[in-house]
mmCIF file of C-alpha atoms in Angstrom:
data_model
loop_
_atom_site.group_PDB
_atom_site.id
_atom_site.type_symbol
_atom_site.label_atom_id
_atom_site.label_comp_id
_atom_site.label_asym_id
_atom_site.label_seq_id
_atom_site.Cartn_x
_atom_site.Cartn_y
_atom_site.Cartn_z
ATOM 1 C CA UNK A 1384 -19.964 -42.775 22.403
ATOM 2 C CA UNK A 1385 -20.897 -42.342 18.837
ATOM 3 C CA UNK A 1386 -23.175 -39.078 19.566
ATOM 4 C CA UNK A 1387 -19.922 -37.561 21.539
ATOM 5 C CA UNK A 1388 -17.924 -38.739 18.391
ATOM 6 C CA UNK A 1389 -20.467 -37.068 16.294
ATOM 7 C CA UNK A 1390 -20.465 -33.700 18.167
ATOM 8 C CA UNK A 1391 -16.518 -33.556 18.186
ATOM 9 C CA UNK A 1392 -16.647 -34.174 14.305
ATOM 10 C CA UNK A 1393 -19.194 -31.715 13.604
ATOM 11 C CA UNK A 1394 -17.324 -29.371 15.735
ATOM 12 C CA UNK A 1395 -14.197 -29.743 14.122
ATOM 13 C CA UNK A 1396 -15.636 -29.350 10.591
ATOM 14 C CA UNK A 1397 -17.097 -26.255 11.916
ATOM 15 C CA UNK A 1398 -13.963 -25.275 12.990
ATOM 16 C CA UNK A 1399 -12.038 -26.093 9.458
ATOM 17 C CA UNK A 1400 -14.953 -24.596 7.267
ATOM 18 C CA UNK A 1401 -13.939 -21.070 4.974
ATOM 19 C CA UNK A 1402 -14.442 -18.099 6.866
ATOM 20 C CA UNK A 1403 -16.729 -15.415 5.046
ATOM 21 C CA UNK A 1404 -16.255 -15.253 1.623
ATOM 22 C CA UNK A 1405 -17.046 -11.448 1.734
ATOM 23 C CA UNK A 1406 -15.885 -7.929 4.137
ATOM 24 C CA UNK A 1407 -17.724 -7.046 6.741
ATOM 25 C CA UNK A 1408 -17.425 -3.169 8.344
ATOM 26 C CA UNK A 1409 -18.830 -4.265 11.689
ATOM 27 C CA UNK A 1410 -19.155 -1.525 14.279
ATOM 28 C CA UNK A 1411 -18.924 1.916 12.489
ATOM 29 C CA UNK A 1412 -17.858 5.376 13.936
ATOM 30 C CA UNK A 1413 -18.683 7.524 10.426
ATOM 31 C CA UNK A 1414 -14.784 7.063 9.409
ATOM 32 C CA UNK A 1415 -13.639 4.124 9.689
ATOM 33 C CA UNK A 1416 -14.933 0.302 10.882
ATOM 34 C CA UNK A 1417 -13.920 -2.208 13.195
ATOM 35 C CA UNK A 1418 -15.308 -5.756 11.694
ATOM 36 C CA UNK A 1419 -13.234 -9.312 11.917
ATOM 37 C CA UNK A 1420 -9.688 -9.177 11.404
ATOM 38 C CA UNK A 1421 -9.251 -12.134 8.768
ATOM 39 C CA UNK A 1422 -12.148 -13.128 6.307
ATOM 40 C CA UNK A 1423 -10.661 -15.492 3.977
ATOM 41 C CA UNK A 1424 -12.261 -17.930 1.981
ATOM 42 C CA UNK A 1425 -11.798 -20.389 -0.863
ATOM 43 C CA UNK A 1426 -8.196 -21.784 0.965
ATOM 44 C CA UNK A 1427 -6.718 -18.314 0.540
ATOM 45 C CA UNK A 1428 -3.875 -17.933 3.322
ATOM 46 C CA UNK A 1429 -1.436 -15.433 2.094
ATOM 47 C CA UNK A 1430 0.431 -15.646 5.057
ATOM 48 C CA UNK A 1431 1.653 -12.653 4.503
ATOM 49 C CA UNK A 1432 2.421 -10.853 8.184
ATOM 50 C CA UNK A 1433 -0.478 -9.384 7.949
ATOM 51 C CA UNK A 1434 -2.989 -7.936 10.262
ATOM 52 C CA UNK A 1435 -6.193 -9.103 8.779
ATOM 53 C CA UNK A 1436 -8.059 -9.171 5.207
ATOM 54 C CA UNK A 1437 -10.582 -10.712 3.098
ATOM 55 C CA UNK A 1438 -10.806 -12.133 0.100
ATOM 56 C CA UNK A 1439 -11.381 -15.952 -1.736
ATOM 57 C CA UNK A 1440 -14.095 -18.299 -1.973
ATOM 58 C CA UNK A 1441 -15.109 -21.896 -2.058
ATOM 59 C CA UNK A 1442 -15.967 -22.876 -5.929
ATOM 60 C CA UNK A 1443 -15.687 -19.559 -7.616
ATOM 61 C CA UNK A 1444 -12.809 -19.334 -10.878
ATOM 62 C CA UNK A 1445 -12.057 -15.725 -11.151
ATOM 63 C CA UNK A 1446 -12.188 -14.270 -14.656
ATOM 64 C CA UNK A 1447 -10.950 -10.732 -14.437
ATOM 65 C CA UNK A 1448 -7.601 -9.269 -12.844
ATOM 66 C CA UNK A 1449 -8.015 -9.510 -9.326
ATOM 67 C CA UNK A 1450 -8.221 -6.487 -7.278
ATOM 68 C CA UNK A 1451 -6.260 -5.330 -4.055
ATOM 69 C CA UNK A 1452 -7.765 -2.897 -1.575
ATOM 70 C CA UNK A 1453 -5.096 -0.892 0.369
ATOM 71 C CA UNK A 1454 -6.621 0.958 3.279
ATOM 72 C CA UNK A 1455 -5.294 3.857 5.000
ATOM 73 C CA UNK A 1456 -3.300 5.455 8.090
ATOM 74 C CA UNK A 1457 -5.186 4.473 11.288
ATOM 75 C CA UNK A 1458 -7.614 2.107 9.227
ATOM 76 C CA UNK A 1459 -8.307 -1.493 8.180
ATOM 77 C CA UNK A 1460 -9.570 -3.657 5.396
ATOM 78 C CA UNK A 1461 -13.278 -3.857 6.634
ATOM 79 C CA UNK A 1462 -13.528 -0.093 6.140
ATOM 80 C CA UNK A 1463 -14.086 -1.211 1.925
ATOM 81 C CA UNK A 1464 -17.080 -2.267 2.856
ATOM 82 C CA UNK A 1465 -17.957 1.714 5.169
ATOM 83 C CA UNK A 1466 -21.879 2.238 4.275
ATOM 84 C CA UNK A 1467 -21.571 5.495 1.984
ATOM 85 C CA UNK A 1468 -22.470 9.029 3.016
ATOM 86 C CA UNK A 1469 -25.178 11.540 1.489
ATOM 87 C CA UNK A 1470 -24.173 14.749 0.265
ATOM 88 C CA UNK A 1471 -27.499 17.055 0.548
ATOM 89 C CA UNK A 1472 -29.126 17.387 -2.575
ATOM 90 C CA UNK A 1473 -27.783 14.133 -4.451
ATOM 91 C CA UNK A 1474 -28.819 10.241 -3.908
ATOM 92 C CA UNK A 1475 -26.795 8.268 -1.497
ATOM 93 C CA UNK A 1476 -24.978 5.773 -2.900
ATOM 94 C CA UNK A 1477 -26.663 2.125 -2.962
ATOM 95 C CA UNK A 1478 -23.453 0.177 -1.787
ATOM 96 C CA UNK A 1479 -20.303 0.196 -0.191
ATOM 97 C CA UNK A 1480 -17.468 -0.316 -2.455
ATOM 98 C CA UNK A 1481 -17.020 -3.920 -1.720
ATOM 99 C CA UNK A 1482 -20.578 -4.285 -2.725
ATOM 100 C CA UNK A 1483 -20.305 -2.261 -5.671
ATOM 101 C CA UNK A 1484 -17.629 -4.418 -7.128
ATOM 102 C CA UNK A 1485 -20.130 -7.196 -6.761
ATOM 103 C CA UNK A 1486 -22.985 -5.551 -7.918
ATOM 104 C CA UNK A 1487 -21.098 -5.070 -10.729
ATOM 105 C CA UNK A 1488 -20.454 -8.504 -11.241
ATOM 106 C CA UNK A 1489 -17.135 -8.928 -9.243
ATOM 107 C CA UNK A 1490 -16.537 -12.152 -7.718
ATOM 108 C CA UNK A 1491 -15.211 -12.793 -4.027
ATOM 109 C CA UNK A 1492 -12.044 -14.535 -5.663
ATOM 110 C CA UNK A 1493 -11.365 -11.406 -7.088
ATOM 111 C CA UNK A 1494 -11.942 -8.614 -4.597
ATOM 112 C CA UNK A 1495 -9.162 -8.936 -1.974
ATOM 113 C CA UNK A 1496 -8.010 -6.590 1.281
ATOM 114 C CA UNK A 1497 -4.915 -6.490 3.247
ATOM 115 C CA UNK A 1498 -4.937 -4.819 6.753
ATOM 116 C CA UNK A 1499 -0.840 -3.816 6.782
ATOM 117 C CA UNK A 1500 -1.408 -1.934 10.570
ATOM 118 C CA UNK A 1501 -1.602 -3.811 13.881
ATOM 119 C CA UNK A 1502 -4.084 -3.443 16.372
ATOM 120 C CA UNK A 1503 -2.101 -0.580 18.073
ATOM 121 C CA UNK A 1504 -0.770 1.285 14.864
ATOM 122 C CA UNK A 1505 -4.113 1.933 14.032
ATOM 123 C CA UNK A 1506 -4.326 3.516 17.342
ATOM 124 C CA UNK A 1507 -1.440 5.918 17.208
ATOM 125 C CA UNK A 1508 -1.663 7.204 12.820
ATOM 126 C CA UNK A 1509 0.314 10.225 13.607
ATOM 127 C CA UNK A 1510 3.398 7.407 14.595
ATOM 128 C CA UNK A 1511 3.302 5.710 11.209
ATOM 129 C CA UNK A 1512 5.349 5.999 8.591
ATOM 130 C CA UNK A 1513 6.539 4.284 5.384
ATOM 131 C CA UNK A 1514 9.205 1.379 5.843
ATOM 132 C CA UNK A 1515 10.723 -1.451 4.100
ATOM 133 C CA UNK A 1516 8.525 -3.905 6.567
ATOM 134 C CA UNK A 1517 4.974 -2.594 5.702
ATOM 135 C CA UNK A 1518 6.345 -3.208 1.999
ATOM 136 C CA UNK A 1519 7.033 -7.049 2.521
ATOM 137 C CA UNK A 1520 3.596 -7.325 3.780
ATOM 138 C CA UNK A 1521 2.126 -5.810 0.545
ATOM 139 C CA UNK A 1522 4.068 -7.254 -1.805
ATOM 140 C CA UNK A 1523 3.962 -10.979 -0.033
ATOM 141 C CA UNK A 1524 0.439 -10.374 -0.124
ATOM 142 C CA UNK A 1525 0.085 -9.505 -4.247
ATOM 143 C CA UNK A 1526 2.347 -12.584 -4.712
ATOM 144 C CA UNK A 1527 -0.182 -14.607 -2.886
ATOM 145 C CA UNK A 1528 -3.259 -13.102 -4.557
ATOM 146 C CA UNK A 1529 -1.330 -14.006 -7.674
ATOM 147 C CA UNK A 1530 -0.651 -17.314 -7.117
ATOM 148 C CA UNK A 1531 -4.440 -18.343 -5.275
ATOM 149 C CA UNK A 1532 -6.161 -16.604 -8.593
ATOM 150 C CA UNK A 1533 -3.706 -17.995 -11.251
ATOM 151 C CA UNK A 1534 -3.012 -14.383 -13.081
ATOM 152 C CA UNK A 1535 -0.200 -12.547 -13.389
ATOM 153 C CA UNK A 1536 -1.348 -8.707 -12.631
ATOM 154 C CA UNK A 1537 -3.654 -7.670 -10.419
ATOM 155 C CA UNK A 1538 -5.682 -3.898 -9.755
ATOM 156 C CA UNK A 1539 -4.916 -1.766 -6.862
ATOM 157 C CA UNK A 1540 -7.109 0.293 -5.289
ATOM 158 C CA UNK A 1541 -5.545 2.804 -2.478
ATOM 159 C CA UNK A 1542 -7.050 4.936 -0.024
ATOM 160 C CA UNK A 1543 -4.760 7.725 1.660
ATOM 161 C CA UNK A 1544 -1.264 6.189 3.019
ATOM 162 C CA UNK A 1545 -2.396 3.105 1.192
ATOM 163 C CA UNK A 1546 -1.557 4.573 -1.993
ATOM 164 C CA UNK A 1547 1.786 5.546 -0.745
ATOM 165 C CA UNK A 1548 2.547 2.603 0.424
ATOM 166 C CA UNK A 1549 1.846 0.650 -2.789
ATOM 167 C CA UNK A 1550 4.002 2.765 -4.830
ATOM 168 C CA UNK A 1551 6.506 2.466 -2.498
ATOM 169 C CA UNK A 1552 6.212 -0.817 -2.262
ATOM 170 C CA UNK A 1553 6.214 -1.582 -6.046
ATOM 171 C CA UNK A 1554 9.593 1.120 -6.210
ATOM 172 C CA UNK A 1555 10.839 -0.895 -3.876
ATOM 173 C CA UNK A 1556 10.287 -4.541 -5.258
ATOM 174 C CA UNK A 1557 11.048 -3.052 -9.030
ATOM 175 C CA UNK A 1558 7.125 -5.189 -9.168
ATOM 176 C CA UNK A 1559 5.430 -2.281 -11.414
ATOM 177 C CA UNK A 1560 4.775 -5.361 -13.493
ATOM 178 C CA UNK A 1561 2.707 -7.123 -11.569
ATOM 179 C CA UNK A 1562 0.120 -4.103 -11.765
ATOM 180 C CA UNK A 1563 -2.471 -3.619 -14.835
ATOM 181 C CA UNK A 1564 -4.428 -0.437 -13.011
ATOM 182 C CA UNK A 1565 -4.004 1.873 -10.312
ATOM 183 C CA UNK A 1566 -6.420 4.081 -8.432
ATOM 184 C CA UNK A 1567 -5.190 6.762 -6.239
ATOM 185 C CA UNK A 1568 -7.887 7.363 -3.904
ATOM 186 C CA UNK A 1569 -7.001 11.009 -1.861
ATOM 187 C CA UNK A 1570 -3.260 9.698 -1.216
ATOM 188 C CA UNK A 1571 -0.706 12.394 -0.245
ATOM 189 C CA UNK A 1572 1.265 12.061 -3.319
ATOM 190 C CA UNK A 1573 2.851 15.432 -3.124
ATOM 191 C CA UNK A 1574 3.247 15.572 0.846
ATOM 192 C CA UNK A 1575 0.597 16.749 2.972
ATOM 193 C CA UNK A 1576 0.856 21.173 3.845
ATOM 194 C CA UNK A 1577 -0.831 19.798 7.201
ATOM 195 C CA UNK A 1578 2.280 18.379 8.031
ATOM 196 C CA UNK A 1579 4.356 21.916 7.338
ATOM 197 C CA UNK A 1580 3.413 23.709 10.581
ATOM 198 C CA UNK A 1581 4.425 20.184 12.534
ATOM 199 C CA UNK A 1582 7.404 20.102 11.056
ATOM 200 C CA UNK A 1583 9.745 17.504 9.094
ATOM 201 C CA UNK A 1584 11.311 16.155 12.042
ATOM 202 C CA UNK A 1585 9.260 16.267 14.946
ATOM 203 C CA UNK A 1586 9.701 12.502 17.250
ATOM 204 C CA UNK A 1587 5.835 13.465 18.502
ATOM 205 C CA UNK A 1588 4.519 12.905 14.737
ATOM 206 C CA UNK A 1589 6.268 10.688 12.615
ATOM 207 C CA UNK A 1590 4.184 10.263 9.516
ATOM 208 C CA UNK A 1591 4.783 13.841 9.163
ATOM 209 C CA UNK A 1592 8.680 13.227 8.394
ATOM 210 C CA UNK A 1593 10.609 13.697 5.849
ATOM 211 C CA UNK A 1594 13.105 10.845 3.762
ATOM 212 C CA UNK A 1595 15.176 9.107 6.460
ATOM 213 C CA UNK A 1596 19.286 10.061 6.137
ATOM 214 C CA UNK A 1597 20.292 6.699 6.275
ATOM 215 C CA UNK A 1598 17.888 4.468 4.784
ATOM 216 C CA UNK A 1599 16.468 6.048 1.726
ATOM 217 C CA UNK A 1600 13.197 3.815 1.996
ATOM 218 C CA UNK A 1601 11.695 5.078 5.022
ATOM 219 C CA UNK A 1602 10.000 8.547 4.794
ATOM 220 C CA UNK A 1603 6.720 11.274 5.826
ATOM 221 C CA UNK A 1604 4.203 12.977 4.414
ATOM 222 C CA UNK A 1605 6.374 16.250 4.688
ATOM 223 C CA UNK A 1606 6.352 18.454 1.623
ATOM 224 C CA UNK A 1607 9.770 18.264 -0.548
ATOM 225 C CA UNK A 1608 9.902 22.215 0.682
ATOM 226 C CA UNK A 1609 13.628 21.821 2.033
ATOM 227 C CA UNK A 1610 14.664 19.352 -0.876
ATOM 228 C CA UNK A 1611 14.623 16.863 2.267
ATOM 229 C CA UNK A 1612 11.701 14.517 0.763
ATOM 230 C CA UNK A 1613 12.279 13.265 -2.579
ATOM 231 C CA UNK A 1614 9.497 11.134 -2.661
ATOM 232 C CA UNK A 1615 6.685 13.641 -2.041
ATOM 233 C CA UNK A 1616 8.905 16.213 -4.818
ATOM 234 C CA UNK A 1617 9.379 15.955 -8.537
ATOM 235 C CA UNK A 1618 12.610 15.738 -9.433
ATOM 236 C CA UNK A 1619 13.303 11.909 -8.252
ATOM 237 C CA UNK A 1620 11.380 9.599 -11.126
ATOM 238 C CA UNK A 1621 10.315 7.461 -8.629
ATOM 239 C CA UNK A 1622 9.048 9.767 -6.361
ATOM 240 C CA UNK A 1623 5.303 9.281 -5.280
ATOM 241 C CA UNK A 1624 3.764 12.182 -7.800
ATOM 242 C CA UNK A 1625 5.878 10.529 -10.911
ATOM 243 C CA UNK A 1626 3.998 7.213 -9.990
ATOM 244 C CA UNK A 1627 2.312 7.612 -13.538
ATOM 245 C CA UNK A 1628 5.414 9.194 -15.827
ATOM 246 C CA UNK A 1629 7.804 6.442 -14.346
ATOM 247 C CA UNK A 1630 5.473 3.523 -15.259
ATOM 248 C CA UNK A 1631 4.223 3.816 -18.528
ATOM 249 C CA UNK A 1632 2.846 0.119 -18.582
ATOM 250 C CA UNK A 1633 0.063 0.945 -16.111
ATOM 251 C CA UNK A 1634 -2.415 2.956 -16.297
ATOM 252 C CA UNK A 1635 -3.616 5.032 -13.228
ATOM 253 C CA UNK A 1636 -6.766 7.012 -11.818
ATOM 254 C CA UNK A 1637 -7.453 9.740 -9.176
ATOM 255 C CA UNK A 1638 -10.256 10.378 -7.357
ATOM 256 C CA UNK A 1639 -9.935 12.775 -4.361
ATOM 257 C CA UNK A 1640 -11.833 15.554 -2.496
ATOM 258 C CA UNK A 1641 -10.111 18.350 -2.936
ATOM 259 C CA UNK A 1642 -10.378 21.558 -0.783
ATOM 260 C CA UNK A 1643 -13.142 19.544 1.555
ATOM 261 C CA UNK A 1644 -10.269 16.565 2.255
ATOM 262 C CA UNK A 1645 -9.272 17.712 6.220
ATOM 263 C CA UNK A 1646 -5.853 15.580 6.140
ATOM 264 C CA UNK A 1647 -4.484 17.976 2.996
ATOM 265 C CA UNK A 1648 -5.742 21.374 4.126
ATOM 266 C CA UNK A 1649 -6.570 21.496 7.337
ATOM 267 C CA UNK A 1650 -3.624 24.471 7.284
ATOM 268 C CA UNK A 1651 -2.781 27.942 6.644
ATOM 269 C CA UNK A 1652 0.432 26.895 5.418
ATOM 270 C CA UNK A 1653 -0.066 26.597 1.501
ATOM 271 C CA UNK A 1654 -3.418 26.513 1.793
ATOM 272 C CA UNK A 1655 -4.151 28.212 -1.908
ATOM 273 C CA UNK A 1656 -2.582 24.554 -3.412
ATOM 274 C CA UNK A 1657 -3.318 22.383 -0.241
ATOM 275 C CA UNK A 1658 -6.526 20.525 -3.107
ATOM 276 C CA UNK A 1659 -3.041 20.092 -5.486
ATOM 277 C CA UNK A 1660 -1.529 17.048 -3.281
ATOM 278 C CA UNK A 1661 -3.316 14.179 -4.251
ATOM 279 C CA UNK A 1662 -2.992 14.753 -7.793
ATOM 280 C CA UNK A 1663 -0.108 12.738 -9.830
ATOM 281 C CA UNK A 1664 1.921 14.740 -12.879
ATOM 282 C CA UNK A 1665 0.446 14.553 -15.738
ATOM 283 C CA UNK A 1666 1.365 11.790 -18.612
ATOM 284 C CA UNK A 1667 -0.497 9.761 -21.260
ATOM 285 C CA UNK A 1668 -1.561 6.599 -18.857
ATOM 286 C CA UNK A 1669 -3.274 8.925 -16.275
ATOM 287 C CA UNK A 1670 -6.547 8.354 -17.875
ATOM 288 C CA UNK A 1671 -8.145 10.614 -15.397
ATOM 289 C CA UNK A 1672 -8.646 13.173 -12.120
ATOM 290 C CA UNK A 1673 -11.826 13.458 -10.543
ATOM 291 C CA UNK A 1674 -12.736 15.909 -7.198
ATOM 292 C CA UNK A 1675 -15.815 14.740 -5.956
ATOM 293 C CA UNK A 1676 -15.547 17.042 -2.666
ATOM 294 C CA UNK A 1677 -18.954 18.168 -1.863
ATOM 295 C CA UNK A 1678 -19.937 19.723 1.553
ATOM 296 C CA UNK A 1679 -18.145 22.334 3.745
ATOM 297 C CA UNK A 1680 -14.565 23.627 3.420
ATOM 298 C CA UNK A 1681 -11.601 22.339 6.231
ATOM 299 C CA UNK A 1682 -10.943 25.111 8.082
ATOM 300 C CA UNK A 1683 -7.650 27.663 7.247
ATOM 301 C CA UNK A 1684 -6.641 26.481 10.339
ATOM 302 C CA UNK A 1685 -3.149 24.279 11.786
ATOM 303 C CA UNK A 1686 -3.969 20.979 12.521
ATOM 304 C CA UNK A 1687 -1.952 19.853 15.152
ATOM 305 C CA UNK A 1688 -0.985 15.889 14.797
ATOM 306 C CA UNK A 1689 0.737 15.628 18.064
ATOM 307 C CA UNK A 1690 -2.506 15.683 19.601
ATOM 308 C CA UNK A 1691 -3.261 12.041 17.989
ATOM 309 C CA UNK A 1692 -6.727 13.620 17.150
ATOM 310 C CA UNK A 1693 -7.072 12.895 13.671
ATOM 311 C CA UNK A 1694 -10.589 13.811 13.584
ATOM 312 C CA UNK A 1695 -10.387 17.637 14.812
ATOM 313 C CA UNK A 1696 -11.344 19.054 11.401
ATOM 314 C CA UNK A 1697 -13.619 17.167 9.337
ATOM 315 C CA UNK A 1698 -14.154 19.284 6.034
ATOM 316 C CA UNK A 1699 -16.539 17.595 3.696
ATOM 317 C CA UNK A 1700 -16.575 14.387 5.484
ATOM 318 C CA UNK A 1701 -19.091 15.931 8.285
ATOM 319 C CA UNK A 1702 -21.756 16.940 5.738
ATOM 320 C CA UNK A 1703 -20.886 15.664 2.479
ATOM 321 C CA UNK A 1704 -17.468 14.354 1.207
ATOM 322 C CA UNK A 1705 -14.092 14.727 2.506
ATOM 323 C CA UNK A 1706 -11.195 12.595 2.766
ATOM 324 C CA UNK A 1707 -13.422 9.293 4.001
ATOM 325 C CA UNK A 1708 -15.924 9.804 2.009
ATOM 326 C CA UNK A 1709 -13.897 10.409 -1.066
ATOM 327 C CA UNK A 1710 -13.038 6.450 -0.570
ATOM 328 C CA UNK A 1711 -16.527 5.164 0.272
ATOM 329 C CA UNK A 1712 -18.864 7.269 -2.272
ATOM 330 C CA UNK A 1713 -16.613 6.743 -5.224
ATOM 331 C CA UNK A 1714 -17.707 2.788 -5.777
ATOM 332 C CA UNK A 1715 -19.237 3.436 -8.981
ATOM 333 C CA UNK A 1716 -16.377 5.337 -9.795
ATOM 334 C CA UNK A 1717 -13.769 3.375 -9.123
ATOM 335 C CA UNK A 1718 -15.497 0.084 -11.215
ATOM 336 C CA UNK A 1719 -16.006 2.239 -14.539
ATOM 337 C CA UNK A 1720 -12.129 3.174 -13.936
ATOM 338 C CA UNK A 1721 -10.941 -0.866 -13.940
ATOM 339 C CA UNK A 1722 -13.719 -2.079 -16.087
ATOM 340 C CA UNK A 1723 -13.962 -0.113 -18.602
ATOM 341 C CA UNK A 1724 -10.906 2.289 -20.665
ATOM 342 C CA UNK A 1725 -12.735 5.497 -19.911
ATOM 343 C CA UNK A 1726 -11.349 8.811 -19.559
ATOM 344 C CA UNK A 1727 -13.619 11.633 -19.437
ATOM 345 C CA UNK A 1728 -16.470 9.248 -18.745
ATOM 346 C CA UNK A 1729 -15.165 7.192 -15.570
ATOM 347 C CA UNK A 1730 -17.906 9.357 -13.576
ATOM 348 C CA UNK A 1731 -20.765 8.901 -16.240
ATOM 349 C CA UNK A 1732 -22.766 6.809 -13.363
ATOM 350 C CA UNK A 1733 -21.942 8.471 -10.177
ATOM 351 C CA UNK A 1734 -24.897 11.077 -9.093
ATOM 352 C CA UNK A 1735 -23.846 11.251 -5.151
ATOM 353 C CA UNK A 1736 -22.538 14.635 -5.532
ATOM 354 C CA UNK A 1737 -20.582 17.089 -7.607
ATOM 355 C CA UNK A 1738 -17.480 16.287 -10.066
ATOM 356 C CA UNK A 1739 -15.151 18.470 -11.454
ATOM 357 C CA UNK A 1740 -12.109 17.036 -13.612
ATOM 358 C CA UNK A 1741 -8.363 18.000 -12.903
#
């Protein structure tokens, strides 16, 4: 009797105990992984309608602002932690960017991920789309980063639609407060011209739509061609390339891959400014613009999302970087840009590949 009640309460502490205070990527395909869903530690439970995530650990007092990894269209949290890729030529990059963060010193209670797609979004990328509901899972989950850490701003870090989505998240929540940094990591920001030959309103590929006409808050990656998408034009402040003019209080980063990034210019359609998109308009708290494509042009050539193929063109990303690899080569990048106030020097340690400032 008192070995079976042993065995229950050893399995039942076993059962309570922290999951893994760290991301894991798991099974890897070269784009994107497929590790555990939730690894939280530390008591963190942001509760947030969320998918999965990491972040939190047992006995550990952050010290810096906390940062928020946003992943992508089709993607999850895990994918922060993607092995990098070699560009021929250069070194390959010693760590992921989860592990870069703690090689520089990061804690885990203050390197946090939120997966915002379910199991089957991140099936079908060409169906998703920016809405009011993928907001209150971002937002619910910076409000619980908040609260489990103790500060009152925290970093964000977006890949792709994940920097979309926190814009129009913190638009949306009027929370540009909450935010001390922001790095843009290849997002669409000025609509993608691989969405131009698919059309703004084609029900086979809805992330290539433009704004909704009746609820404002739900919109594509279709060019503001037509005057149809005001968040991917200019002339709306909050639109998604204003990000930096609109909110002087933060200060905000680039990184991107330019004319090697398949999702922006796998086209023929405005191909000659298709390595313009991710890049936000100019203003004194965008501290700085890096390309860091490296390997073989995407093709001049339509890409055609209704297939659901996402991976039909892979520019840089097949031998060197493209729109992937722009996210898990830049680690050393992305720490200068939060821990330090450089400008011209946020790529001083990166030697993976070539740089060229915007």
């Amino acid at each position: 009797m008192a070995r079976t009640l042993l065995s229950t309460t050893l399995l039942l502490t076993c059962l309570a105990a922290p999951l893994a205070q760290a991301v894991t990527c798991g099974t890897y395909n070269r784009f994107i992984c497929t590790g555990p869903g939730f690894e939280y530690g530390g008591g963190f439970a942001p509760n947030a309608g969320e998918y999965g995530g990491f972040g939190g650990a047992a006995a550990c007092t952050p010290s810096r602002t906390p940062v928020i990894f946003v992943h992508g269209n089709g993607d999850s949290a895990n994918s922060w932690d993607a092995p990098p890729s070699q560009v021929p030529g250069y070194a390959k990059p010693p760590h992921s960017v989860y592990q870069q963060f703690k090689a520089a010193g990061y804690k885990d209670c203050e390197l946090f991920g939120v997966t915002w797609l379910s199991s089957s979004e991140r099936g079908t990328d060409y169906a998703n789309y920016h809405q009011p509901a993928k907001y209150d899972i971002l937002m619910r989950f910076i409000n619980a980063v908040k609260k489990h850490t103790g500060k009152t701003k925290v970093d964000i870090i977006g890949h792709s639609m994940g920097v979309s989505l926190a814009i129009a998240t913190m638009n949306y929540y009027s929370a540009w407060g909450n935010v001390r940094r922001f790095i843009n990591v290849a997002g669409g920001i000025n609509g993608l011209d691989s969405c131009i030959w698919t059309g703004y309103a084609n029900p086979m590929v809805p992330t290539c739509g433009s704004q909704n006409v009746f609820n404002p808050w739900i919109f594509g990656f279709y060019p503001n061609i037509y005057g149809n998408n005001p968040w991917t034009g200019t002339s709306w402040s909050g639109s998604l390339p204003n990000a930096a003019i609109s909110n002087p209080g933060v200060n905000f980063y680039t990184v991107h891959a330019g004319l090697k990034d398949q999702f922006m210019c796998s086209t023929v359609s405005n191909r000659a400014i298709c390595s313009k998109a991710p890049l936000l308009r100019s203003a004194p708290n965008l501290k700085a613009q890096l390309d860091i494509g490296a390997g073989s042009d995407t093709l001049a050539i339509n890409w055609d999302w209704s297939t659901g193929s996402p991976w039909n063109q892979q520019g840089g990303d097949w031998d060197g970087v493209g729109h992937f690899h722009a996210k898990t080569n830049g680690g050393s990048i992305f720490v200068k840009m939060l821990s330090t106030t450089c400008t011209s020097g946020c790529a001083a340690d990166y030697q993976y590949g070539p740089v060229q400032a915007n």
